[in-house]
Amino acid sequence: MTRATAAGLPPVILLMGPTASGKTALALEIAQRFPVEIVSVDSAQVYRDMDIGTAKPTPAERAAVPHHLIDVIDPDQSYSAALFHSDATRLMREITARGRVPLLAGGTMLYFKALREGLSNLPQADAAVRAAIEAEARERGWPALHAELARIDPPVVARLKPGDAQRIQRALEVFRITGKPLSALQGARVVDAAQYRFVSLALVPAERALLHRRIEARFEAMLAVGLVEELAGLRAKYALHLGLPAMRCVGYRQAWEHLEGAYDRAALRERGIYASRQLAKRQLTWLRAMDEPKVFDCFAPNLGERVMRYLEEQVRI
């Protein structure tokens, strides 16, 4: 698509960045200047009752500007890039039809990639097949299923560690549903986002140490306001286990292990901070591979002013 062709398309703002980079605050600031509706691009904020560890916008913040894809499923259910792709493209159509601008903000880079580049034509998740695979994993262990996958789909298994439960499960699920290896189905992609003009912003720290300090302070604040207690309530309300995507979210996995007696609260703090930093590292790696987003230092004192000037040039309704 040429720049001239794209200029006539409705704009969609993509606000990306690692955890604790200030995406929520900046999205709300943008909403004060532009007629936007915010679509969460966060694989954890989709879960109901998981509020503290996912750093959801507060009820007051959500009341100030329309938010979407927050609190859409229970923690004992699964969400996916395919579901996000379907939900986000529908919301982009609806928001644009209302004469407003979709602002997609979050840190789940796979979802942004799916939106921009499309998705392989893969089958939807099958709860019965997944349950059977999880039962086998409990009996035999994920390394054994990794070895099974190696016989079925060597190209995919070469990218996976023996303990990568989520991806091993998905690859086996696809094979058992279709009879074809995942690698054979990952070629052709369906892209339906070409009818929009994406304005991509990336919040990236000029100094990684500043982001690390903010991550540390935020995780400590989550513990202080009741992350462990929130998880205990979730375990009482829902049929949860560590194999669920919701319980693999950073913070919740460590809190679960703490509740199971694996380590004390001090170790929980250290492990949660470390896992959050590793998440940020992965997110920044994804951002570096993305197609030329406009990069802003998330710690710049005039961040909001700079972003608003850029958007005034790029977003014309």
CSV table of C-alpha atoms in Angstrom, one decimal:
chain,number,residue,atom,x,y,z
A,1,MET,CA,0.0,0.0,0.0
A,2,THR,CA,1.4,3.4,-1.0
A,3,ARG,CA,1.4,6.4,1.4
A,4,ALA,CA,-1.0,8.2,-0.9
A,5,THR,CA,-3.4,5.3,-0.8
A,6,ALA,CA,-3.1,4.9,3.0
A,7,ALA,CA,-3.8,8.6,3.5
A,8,GLY,CA,-7.5,8.2,2.6
A,9,LEU,CA,-8.1,5.3,5.0
A,10,PRO,CA,-9.5,5.7,8.5
A,11,PRO,CA,-6.8,5.9,11.2
A,12,VAL,CA,-6.2,3.3,13.9
A,13,ILE,CA,-3.7,4.2,16.7
A,14,LEU,CA,-1.5,1.4,18.0
A,15,LEU,CA,0.1,2.2,21.3
A,16,MET,CA,2.7,-0.5,22.2
A,17,GLY,CA,5.3,-0.9,24.9
A,18,PRO,CA,6.7,-3.2,27.6
A,19,THR,CA,5.1,-3.7,31.0
A,20,ALA,CA,5.2,-0.6,33.3
A,21,SER,CA,6.0,1.7,30.4
A,22,GLY,CA,3.0,4.0,31.0
A,23,LYS,CA,0.7,2.8,28.2
A,24,THR,CA,-2.6,3.2,30.2
A,25,ALA,CA,-1.8,6.7,31.4
A,26,LEU,CA,-0.8,7.8,27.9
A,27,ALA,CA,-3.9,6.3,26.4
A,28,LEU,CA,-6.1,8.2,28.8
A,29,GLU,CA,-4.2,11.4,27.9
A,30,ILE,CA,-4.7,10.8,24.2
A,31,ALA,CA,-8.4,10.3,24.9
A,32,GLN,CA,-8.6,13.8,26.3
A,33,ARG,CA,-7.4,15.3,23.0
A,34,PHE,CA,-8.8,12.9,20.4
A,35,PRO,CA,-12.2,11.1,19.9
A,36,VAL,CA,-10.9,7.7,20.7
A,37,GLU,CA,-12.2,4.4,22.1
A,38,ILE,CA,-9.6,2.2,23.8
A,39,VAL,CA,-9.2,-1.4,22.8
A,40,SER,CA,-7.0,-3.4,25.3
A,41,VAL,CA,-4.3,-5.4,23.6
A,42,ASP,CA,-3.5,-7.4,26.7
A,43,SER,CA,-3.8,-11.2,27.0
A,44,ALA,CA,-4.3,-10.9,30.8
A,45,GLN,CA,-6.8,-8.1,31.1
A,46,VAL,CA,-9.4,-10.2,29.2
A,47,TYR,CA,-10.0,-12.2,32.4
A,48,ARG,CA,-12.7,-11.2,34.9
A,49,ASP,CA,-11.7,-10.7,38.5
A,50,MET,CA,-8.0,-10.6,37.7
A,51,ASP,CA,-7.6,-6.9,38.5
A,52,ILE,CA,-4.5,-6.3,40.6
A,53,GLY,CA,-1.9,-8.4,38.8
A,54,THR,CA,-3.0,-7.3,35.3
A,55,ALA,CA,-2.9,-3.5,36.2
A,56,LYS,CA,-6.3,-2.9,34.7
A,57,PRO,CA,-7.5,0.7,34.3
A,58,THR,CA,-9.6,1.7,37.3
A,59,PRO,CA,-13.4,1.8,37.1
A,60,ALA,CA,-13.1,5.6,37.0
A,61,GLU,CA,-10.7,5.5,34.1
A,62,ARG,CA,-12.9,3.1,32.2
A,63,ALA,CA,-15.9,5.3,32.9
A,64,ALA,CA,-14.1,8.4,31.5
A,65,VAL,CA,-13.5,6.8,28.0
A,66,PRO,CA,-15.0,3.7,26.4
A,67,HIS,CA,-12.8,0.6,26.9
A,68,HIS,CA,-13.1,-2.7,25.1
A,69,LEU,CA,-11.7,-6.3,25.6
A,70,ILE,CA,-11.4,-6.0,29.3
A,71,ASP,CA,-13.3,-8.6,31.5
A,72,VAL,CA,-14.6,-10.6,28.6
A,73,ILE,CA,-14.0,-14.2,29.9
A,74,ASP,CA,-13.5,-16.1,33.2
A,75,PRO,CA,-10.1,-17.2,34.3
A,76,ASP,CA,-10.9,-20.8,33.7
A,77,GLN,CA,-11.4,-20.1,30.0
A,78,SER,CA,-8.9,-19.5,27.3
A,79,TYR,CA,-8.4,-16.6,24.9
A,80,SER,CA,-6.1,-16.6,21.9
A,81,ALA,CA,-4.6,-14.5,19.1
A,82,ALA,CA,-7.3,-15.7,16.8
A,83,LEU,CA,-10.0,-14.6,19.1
A,84,PHE,CA,-8.3,-11.2,19.6
A,85,HIS,CA,-8.0,-10.8,15.8
A,86,SER,CA,-11.7,-11.4,15.3
A,87,ASP,CA,-12.7,-9.2,18.3
A,88,ALA,CA,-10.3,-6.4,17.4
A,89,THR,CA,-11.2,-6.2,13.7
A,90,ARG,CA,-14.9,-6.1,14.6
A,91,LEU,CA,-14.4,-3.4,17.2
A,92,MET,CA,-12.3,-1.3,14.7
A,93,ARG,CA,-15.2,-1.4,12.3
A,94,GLU,CA,-17.7,-0.5,14.9
A,95,ILE,CA,-15.7,2.4,16.4
A,96,THR,CA,-14.8,3.8,13.0
A,97,ALA,CA,-18.5,3.7,12.0
A,98,ARG,CA,-19.3,5.8,15.1
A,99,GLY,CA,-16.9,8.5,13.7
A,100,ARG,CA,-14.3,7.8,16.4
A,101,VAL,CA,-10.7,6.5,16.3
A,102,PRO,CA,-9.8,3.0,17.6
A,103,LEU,CA,-6.8,3.2,20.0
A,104,LEU,CA,-5.4,-0.2,20.5
A,105,ALA,CA,-3.1,-0.1,23.6
A,106,GLY,CA,-1.2,-2.9,25.3
A,107,GLY,CA,1.8,-5.1,25.6
A,108,THR,CA,0.8,-8.4,24.0
A,109,MET,CA,3.0,-8.1,20.9
A,110,LEU,CA,1.7,-11.3,19.4
A,111,TYR,CA,-1.8,-9.8,19.2
A,112,PHE,CA,-0.4,-6.7,17.4
A,113,LYS,CA,1.5,-8.9,15.0
A,114,ALA,CA,-1.7,-10.9,14.3
A,115,LEU,CA,-3.6,-7.7,13.6
A,116,ARG,CA,-1.0,-6.3,11.2
A,117,GLU,CA,0.1,-9.4,9.5
A,118,GLY,CA,-2.9,-11.7,9.7
A,119,LEU,CA,-3.2,-15.2,11.0
A,120,SER,CA,-2.5,-18.6,9.7
A,121,ASN,CA,-5.7,-20.6,8.9
A,122,LEU,CA,-5.6,-22.8,12.1
A,123,PRO,CA,-8.5,-24.5,13.9
A,124,GLN,CA,-10.1,-23.0,16.9
A,125,ALA,CA,-9.2,-24.4,20.3
A,126,ASP,CA,-11.0,-27.7,21.2
A,127,ALA,CA,-11.6,-28.0,25.0
A,128,ALA,CA,-11.9,-31.8,24.9
A,129,VAL,CA,-8.7,-32.2,23.0
A,130,ARG,CA,-6.9,-29.8,25.3
A,131,ALA,CA,-8.2,-31.6,28.4
A,132,ALA,CA,-6.9,-34.9,27.0
A,133,ILE,CA,-3.5,-33.4,26.3
A,134,GLU,CA,-3.3,-31.9,29.8
A,135,ALA,CA,-4.2,-35.2,31.4
A,136,GLU,CA,-1.4,-36.9,29.4
A,137,ALA,CA,1.0,-34.2,30.5
A,138,ARG,CA,0.1,-34.8,34.2
A,139,GLU,CA,0.7,-38.5,33.7
A,140,ARG,CA,3.7,-38.5,31.4
A,141,GLY,CA,5.2,-34.9,31.8
A,142,TRP,CA,5.6,-32.2,29.2
A,143,PRO,CA,9.1,-33.4,28.1
A,144,ALA,CA,7.4,-36.7,27.0
A,145,LEU,CA,4.9,-34.8,24.9
A,146,HIS,CA,7.7,-32.6,23.5
A,147,ALA,CA,9.3,-35.9,22.3
A,148,GLU,CA,6.0,-37.0,20.8
A,149,LEU,CA,5.7,-33.7,19.0
A,150,ALA,CA,9.3,-34.1,17.7
A,151,ARG,CA,8.2,-37.2,15.7
A,152,ILE,CA,5.1,-35.3,14.4
A,153,ASP,CA,6.4,-31.9,13.6
A,154,PRO,CA,10.2,-31.5,13.8
A,155,PRO,CA,10.3,-27.8,12.4
A,156,VAL,CA,8.0,-26.6,15.2
A,157,VAL,CA,9.5,-28.7,18.0
A,158,ALA,CA,13.0,-27.3,17.1
A,159,ARG,CA,11.7,-23.9,18.4
A,160,LEU,CA,10.3,-25.2,21.7
A,161,LYS,CA,11.8,-26.2,25.0
A,162,PRO,CA,10.6,-29.4,26.6
A,163,GLY,CA,8.8,-27.4,29.3
A,164,ASP,CA,7.0,-25.0,27.0
A,165,ALA,CA,3.6,-26.4,27.9
A,166,GLN,CA,1.4,-23.8,26.2
A,167,ARG,CA,3.0,-24.1,22.7
A,168,ILE,CA,3.5,-27.9,22.9
A,169,GLN,CA,-0.2,-28.3,23.8
A,170,ARG,CA,-1.3,-26.1,20.9
A,171,ALA,CA,0.9,-27.9,18.3
A,172,LEU,CA,-0.4,-31.3,19.4
A,173,GLU,CA,-4.0,-30.0,19.5
A,174,VAL,CA,-3.7,-28.7,15.9
A,175,PHE,CA,-2.3,-32.1,14.8
A,176,ARG,CA,-5.0,-34.1,16.5
A,177,ILE,CA,-7.8,-31.9,15.1
A,178,THR,CA,-6.5,-31.6,11.5
A,179,GLY,CA,-4.2,-34.6,11.1
A,180,LYS,CA,-1.6,-32.1,9.8
A,181,PRO,CA,1.5,-30.7,11.5
A,182,LEU,CA,1.3,-27.1,12.7
A,183,SER,CA,4.3,-26.1,10.5
A,184,ALA,CA,2.3,-27.2,7.4
A,185,LEU,CA,-0.5,-24.8,8.2
A,186,GLN,CA,1.5,-21.7,9.1
A,187,GLY,CA,2.1,-20.5,5.6
A,188,ALA,CA,-0.9,-18.7,4.1
A,189,ARG,CA,-2.2,-15.9,6.3
A,190,VAL,CA,-5.6,-14.1,6.3
A,191,VAL,CA,-5.2,-10.3,6.5
A,192,ASP,CA,-8.2,-8.1,6.7
A,193,ALA,CA,-6.7,-4.9,8.2
A,194,ALA,CA,-5.6,-3.3,5.0
A,195,GLN,CA,-8.7,-1.0,5.0
A,196,TYR,CA,-7.1,1.0,7.9
A,197,ARG,CA,-4.2,3.4,8.2
A,198,PHE,CA,-2.2,2.3,11.2
A,199,VAL,CA,-0.4,5.0,13.3
A,200,SER,CA,2.0,3.0,15.4
A,201,LEU,CA,3.6,4.3,18.6
A,202,ALA,CA,6.2,2.5,20.7
A,203,LEU,CA,7.1,3.4,24.3
A,204,VAL,CA,10.7,2.3,24.8
A,205,PRO,CA,12.9,3.3,27.8
A,206,ALA,CA,16.1,5.2,26.9
A,207,GLU,CA,17.5,3.7,30.1
A,208,ARG,CA,16.5,0.1,30.8
A,209,ALA,CA,17.4,0.6,34.5
A,210,LEU,CA,14.6,3.1,34.9
A,211,LEU,CA,12.1,0.6,33.6
A,212,HIS,CA,13.5,-2.0,36.0
A,213,ARG,CA,12.9,0.3,39.0
A,214,ARG,CA,9.4,1.0,37.9
A,215,ILE,CA,8.7,-2.7,37.5
A,216,GLU,CA,10.0,-3.3,41.0
A,217,ALA,CA,7.9,-0.6,42.5
A,218,ARG,CA,4.8,-1.7,40.7
A,219,PHE,CA,5.1,-5.3,41.7
A,220,GLU,CA,5.6,-4.3,45.3
A,221,ALA,CA,2.5,-2.2,45.1
A,222,MET,CA,0.5,-5.1,43.7
A,223,LEU,CA,1.6,-7.2,46.7
A,224,ALA,CA,0.7,-4.5,49.1
A,225,VAL,CA,-2.8,-4.0,47.8
A,226,GLY,CA,-3.6,-7.8,47.8
A,227,LEU,CA,-2.3,-9.7,44.8
A,228,VAL,CA,-1.9,-12.9,46.8
A,229,GLU,CA,-5.3,-12.5,48.4
A,230,GLU,CA,-6.9,-11.8,45.0
A,231,LEU,CA,-5.5,-15.1,43.7
A,232,ALA,CA,-6.8,-17.0,46.8
A,233,GLY,CA,-10.2,-15.6,46.1
A,234,LEU,CA,-10.0,-16.7,42.4
A,235,ARG,CA,-9.0,-20.2,43.4
A,236,ALA,CA,-12.0,-20.4,45.7
A,237,LYS,CA,-14.4,-19.1,43.0
A,238,TYR,CA,-13.1,-20.9,39.8
A,239,ALA,CA,-11.8,-24.4,39.0
A,240,LEU,CA,-8.2,-23.2,38.3
A,241,HIS,CA,-4.9,-25.0,37.8
A,242,LEU,CA,-1.5,-23.9,36.7
A,243,GLY,CA,-2.0,-25.2,33.1
A,244,LEU,CA,-4.6,-22.5,32.4
A,245,PRO,CA,-3.4,-19.5,30.3
A,246,ALA,CA,-4.7,-17.2,33.0
A,247,MET,CA,-2.6,-18.8,35.7
A,248,ARG,CA,0.5,-18.6,33.5
A,249,CYS,CA,0.3,-14.8,33.6
A,250,VAL,CA,3.3,-13.1,35.3
A,251,GLY,CA,2.6,-12.5,39.0
A,252,TYR,CA,-0.2,-15.0,39.2
A,253,ARG,CA,2.0,-18.0,38.6
A,254,GLN,CA,4.5,-16.8,41.3
A,255,ALA,CA,1.6,-16.1,43.7
A,256,TRP,CA,0.2,-19.5,43.1
A,257,GLU,CA,3.5,-21.2,43.9
A,258,HIS,CA,3.7,-19.1,47.0
A,259,LEU,CA,0.3,-20.2,48.1
A,260,GLU,CA,1.3,-23.8,47.5
A,261,GLY,CA,4.2,-23.2,50.0
A,262,ALA,CA,7.0,-23.4,47.4
A,263,TYR,CA,8.6,-20.2,48.8
A,264,ASP,CA,8.0,-17.4,51.2
A,265,ARG,CA,6.8,-13.8,50.5
A,266,ALA,CA,10.3,-12.4,50.1
A,267,ALA,CA,11.0,-15.0,47.4
A,268,LEU,CA,7.6,-14.2,45.8
A,269,ARG,CA,8.7,-10.6,45.5
A,270,GLU,CA,12.0,-11.5,43.9
A,271,ARG,CA,10.6,-14.0,41.6
A,272,GLY,CA,7.7,-11.8,40.5
A,273,ILE,CA,10.0,-8.9,39.8
A,274,TYR,CA,12.4,-11.1,37.8
A,275,ALA,CA,9.5,-12.6,35.8
A,276,SER,CA,8.2,-9.1,35.0
A,277,ARG,CA,11.6,-7.9,33.9
A,278,GLN,CA,11.9,-11.0,31.6
A,279,LEU,CA,8.5,-10.2,30.2
A,280,ALA,CA,9.6,-6.6,29.5
A,281,LYS,CA,12.8,-7.9,27.7
A,282,ARG,CA,10.7,-10.2,25.5
A,283,GLN,CA,8.3,-7.3,24.7
A,284,LEU,CA,11.2,-5.0,23.7
A,285,THR,CA,12.6,-7.7,21.5
A,286,TRP,CA,9.2,-7.9,19.7
A,287,LEU,CA,9.1,-4.2,19.3
A,288,ARG,CA,12.6,-4.1,17.7
A,289,ALA,CA,11.3,-6.5,15.1
A,290,MET,CA,8.2,-4.5,14.2
A,291,ASP,CA,7.8,-2.4,11.2
A,292,GLU,CA,8.9,1.1,12.0
A,293,PRO,CA,6.7,2.3,14.8
A,294,LYS,CA,7.3,5.9,16.0
A,295,VAL,CA,9.5,5.4,19.1
A,296,PHE,CA,9.1,7.6,22.2
A,297,ASP,CA,11.1,7.5,25.4
A,298,CYS,CA,8.6,6.4,28.0
A,299,PHE,CA,10.5,8.4,30.7
A,300,ALA,CA,10.8,11.7,28.7
A,301,PRO,CA,9.4,14.6,30.8
A,302,ASN,CA,7.5,16.0,27.8
A,303,LEU,CA,6.3,12.6,26.6
A,304,GLY,CA,2.6,13.6,26.4
A,305,GLU,CA,3.3,16.8,24.5
A,306,ARG,CA,5.5,15.1,21.9
A,307,VAL,CA,3.0,12.3,21.3
A,308,MET,CA,0.1,14.8,20.9
A,309,ARG,CA,2.1,16.8,18.3
A,310,TYR,CA,2.9,13.6,16.4
A,311,LEU,CA,-0.7,12.4,16.5
A,312,GLU,CA,-2.0,15.8,15.3
A,313,GLU,CA,0.1,15.4,12.2
A,314,GLN,CA,-0.9,11.8,11.6
A,315,VAL,CA,-4.5,11.5,12.7
A,316,ARG,CA,-7.0,13.3,10.5
A,317,ILE,CA,-10.6,12.5,11.0
